[in-house]
Tab-separated table of C-alpha atoms in Angstrom:
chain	number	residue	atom	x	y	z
A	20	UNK	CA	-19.542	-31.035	-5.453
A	21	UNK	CA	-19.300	-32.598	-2.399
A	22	UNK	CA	-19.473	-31.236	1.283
A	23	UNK	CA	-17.976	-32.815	4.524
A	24	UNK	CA	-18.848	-32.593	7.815
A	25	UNK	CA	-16.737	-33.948	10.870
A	26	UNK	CA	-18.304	-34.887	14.076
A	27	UNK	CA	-16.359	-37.147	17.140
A	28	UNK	CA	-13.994	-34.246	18.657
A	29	UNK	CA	-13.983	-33.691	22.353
A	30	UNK	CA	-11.698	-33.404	25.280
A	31	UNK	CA	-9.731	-36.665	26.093
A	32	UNK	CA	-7.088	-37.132	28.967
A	33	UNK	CA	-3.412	-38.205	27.574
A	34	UNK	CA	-3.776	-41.829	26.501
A	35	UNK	CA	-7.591	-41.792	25.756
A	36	UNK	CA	-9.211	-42.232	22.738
A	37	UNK	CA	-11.198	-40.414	20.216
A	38	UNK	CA	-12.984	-42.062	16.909
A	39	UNK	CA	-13.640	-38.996	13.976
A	40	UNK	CA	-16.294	-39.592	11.819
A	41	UNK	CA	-16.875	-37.407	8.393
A	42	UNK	CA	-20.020	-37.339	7.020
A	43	UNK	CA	-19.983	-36.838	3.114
A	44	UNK	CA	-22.178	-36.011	0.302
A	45	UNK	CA	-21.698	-36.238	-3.108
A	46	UNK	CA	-21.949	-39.093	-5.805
A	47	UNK	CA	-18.265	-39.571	-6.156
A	48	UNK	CA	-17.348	-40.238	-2.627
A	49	UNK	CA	-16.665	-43.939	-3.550
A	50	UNK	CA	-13.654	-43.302	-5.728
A	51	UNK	CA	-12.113	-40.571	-4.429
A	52	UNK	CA	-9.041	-40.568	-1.868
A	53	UNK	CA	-10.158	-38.978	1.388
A	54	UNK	CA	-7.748	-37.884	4.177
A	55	UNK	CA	-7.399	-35.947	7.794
A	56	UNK	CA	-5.426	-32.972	8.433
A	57	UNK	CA	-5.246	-31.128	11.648
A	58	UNK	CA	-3.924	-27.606	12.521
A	59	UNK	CA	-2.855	-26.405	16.111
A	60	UNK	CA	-3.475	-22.968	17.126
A	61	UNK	CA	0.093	-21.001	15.630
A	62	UNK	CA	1.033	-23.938	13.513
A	63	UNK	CA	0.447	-24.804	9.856
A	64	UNK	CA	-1.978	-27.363	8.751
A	65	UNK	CA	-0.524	-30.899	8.978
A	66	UNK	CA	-1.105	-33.918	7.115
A	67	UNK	CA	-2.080	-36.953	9.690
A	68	UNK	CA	-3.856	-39.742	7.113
A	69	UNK	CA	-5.400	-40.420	3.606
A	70	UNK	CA	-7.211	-43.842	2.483
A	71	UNK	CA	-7.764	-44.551	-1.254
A	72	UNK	CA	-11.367	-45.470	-2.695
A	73	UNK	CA	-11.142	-48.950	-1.994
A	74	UNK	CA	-9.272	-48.809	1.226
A	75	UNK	CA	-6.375	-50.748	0.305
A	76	UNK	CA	-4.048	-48.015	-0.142
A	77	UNK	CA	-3.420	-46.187	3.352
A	78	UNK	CA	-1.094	-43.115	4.376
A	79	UNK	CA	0.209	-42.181	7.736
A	80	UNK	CA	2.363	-39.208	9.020
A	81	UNK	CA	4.947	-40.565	10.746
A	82	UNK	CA	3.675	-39.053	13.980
A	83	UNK	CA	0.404	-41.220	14.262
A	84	UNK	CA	1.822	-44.440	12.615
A	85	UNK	CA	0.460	-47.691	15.458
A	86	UNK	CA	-1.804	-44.903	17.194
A	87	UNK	CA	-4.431	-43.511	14.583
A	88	UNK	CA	-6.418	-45.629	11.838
A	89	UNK	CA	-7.981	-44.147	8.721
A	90	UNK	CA	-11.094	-46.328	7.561
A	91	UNK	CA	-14.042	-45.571	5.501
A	92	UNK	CA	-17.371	-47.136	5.108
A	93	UNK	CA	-18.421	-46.577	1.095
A	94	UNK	CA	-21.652	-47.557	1.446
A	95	UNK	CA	-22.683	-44.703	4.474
A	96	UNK	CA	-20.159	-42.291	2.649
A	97	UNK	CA	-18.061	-41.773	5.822
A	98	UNK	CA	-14.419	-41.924	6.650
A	99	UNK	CA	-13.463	-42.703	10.353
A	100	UNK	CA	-9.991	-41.473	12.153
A	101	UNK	CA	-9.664	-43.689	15.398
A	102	UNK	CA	-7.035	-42.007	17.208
A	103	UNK	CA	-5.527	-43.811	20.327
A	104	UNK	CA	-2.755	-43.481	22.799
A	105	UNK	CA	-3.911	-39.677	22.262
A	106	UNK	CA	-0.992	-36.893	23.450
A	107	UNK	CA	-1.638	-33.453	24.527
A	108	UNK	CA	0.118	-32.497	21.471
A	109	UNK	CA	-1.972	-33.960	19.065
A	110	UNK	CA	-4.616	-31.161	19.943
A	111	UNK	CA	-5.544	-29.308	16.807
A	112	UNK	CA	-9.051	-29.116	14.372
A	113	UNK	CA	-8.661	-32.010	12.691
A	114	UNK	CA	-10.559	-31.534	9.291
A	115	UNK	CA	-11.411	-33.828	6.734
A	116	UNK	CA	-11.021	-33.658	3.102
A	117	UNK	CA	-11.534	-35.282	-0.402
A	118	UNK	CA	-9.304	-35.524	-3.666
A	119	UNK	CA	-10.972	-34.074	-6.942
A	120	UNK	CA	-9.294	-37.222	-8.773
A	121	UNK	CA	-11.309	-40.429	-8.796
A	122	UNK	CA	-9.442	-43.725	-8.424
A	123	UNK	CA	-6.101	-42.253	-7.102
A	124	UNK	CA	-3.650	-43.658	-4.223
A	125	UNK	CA	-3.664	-42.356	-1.055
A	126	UNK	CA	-1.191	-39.432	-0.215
A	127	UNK	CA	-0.467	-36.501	1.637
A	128	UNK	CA	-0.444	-33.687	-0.462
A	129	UNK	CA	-2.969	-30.747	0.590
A	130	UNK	CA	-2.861	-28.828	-2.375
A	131	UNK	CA	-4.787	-31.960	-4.404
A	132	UNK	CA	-7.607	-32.290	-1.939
A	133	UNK	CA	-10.081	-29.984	-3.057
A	134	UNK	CA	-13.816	-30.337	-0.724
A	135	UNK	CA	-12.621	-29.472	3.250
A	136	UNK	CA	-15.037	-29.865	6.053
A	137	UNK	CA	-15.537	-27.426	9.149
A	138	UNK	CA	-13.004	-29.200	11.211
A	139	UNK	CA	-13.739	-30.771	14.694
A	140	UNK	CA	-12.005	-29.353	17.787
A	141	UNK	CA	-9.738	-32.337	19.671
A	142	UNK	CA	-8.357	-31.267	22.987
A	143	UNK	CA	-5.945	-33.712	24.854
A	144	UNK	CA	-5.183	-32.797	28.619
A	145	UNK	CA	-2.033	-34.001	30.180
């Protein structure tokens, strides 16, 4: 089992920045692929980034690719989202989430990532 709890949301103006921070728990952190969706009020759930175990495997949606970075720190079982050059439409909950499969690559598919967090609310003014 392992919970997930995201903390860093706020209210930014356009071109600000935000860092997210997810707080896990759970012995398995270390080797599973962890990523960051967000949903808008009235829209689906979107994929925005994934990071394998060992960080060398990264995945972007082509909307955040040279403004957000997807890290993770292993040891204090977190996963960051720095999010730059923020735009009023990347307001959404942005929730975190971890595969069930240990040693995977990183990818974008929602269906394999199993634990979700509570989401954290990002609101970009223009």
């Amino acid at each position: 089992q392992v919970q997930l709890v995201e903390s860093g949301g706020g209210l930014v103006q356009a071109g600000g920045s935000l860092r997210l921070s997810c707080a896990a728990s759970g012995r398995t952190f270390s080797s599973v692929v962890m990523g960051w969706f967000r949903q808008a009020p009235g829209k689906e759930r979107e994929f925005v980034a994934a990071i394998n175990w060992s960080a060398v495997s990264t995945y972007y949606a082509e909307f955040v690719k040279g403004r957000f970075t997807i890290s993770r720190d292993n040891a204090k079982k977190t996963v960051y989202l720095q999010m730059n050059s923020l735009k009023p439409e990347d307001t959404a909950v942005y929730y975190c989430a971890a595969d069930r499969d240990r040693w995977g690559t990183a990818h974008p598919v929602a269906d394999k990532y199993v634990y979700w967090g509570q989401g954290t609310q990002v609101t970009v003014s223009s």
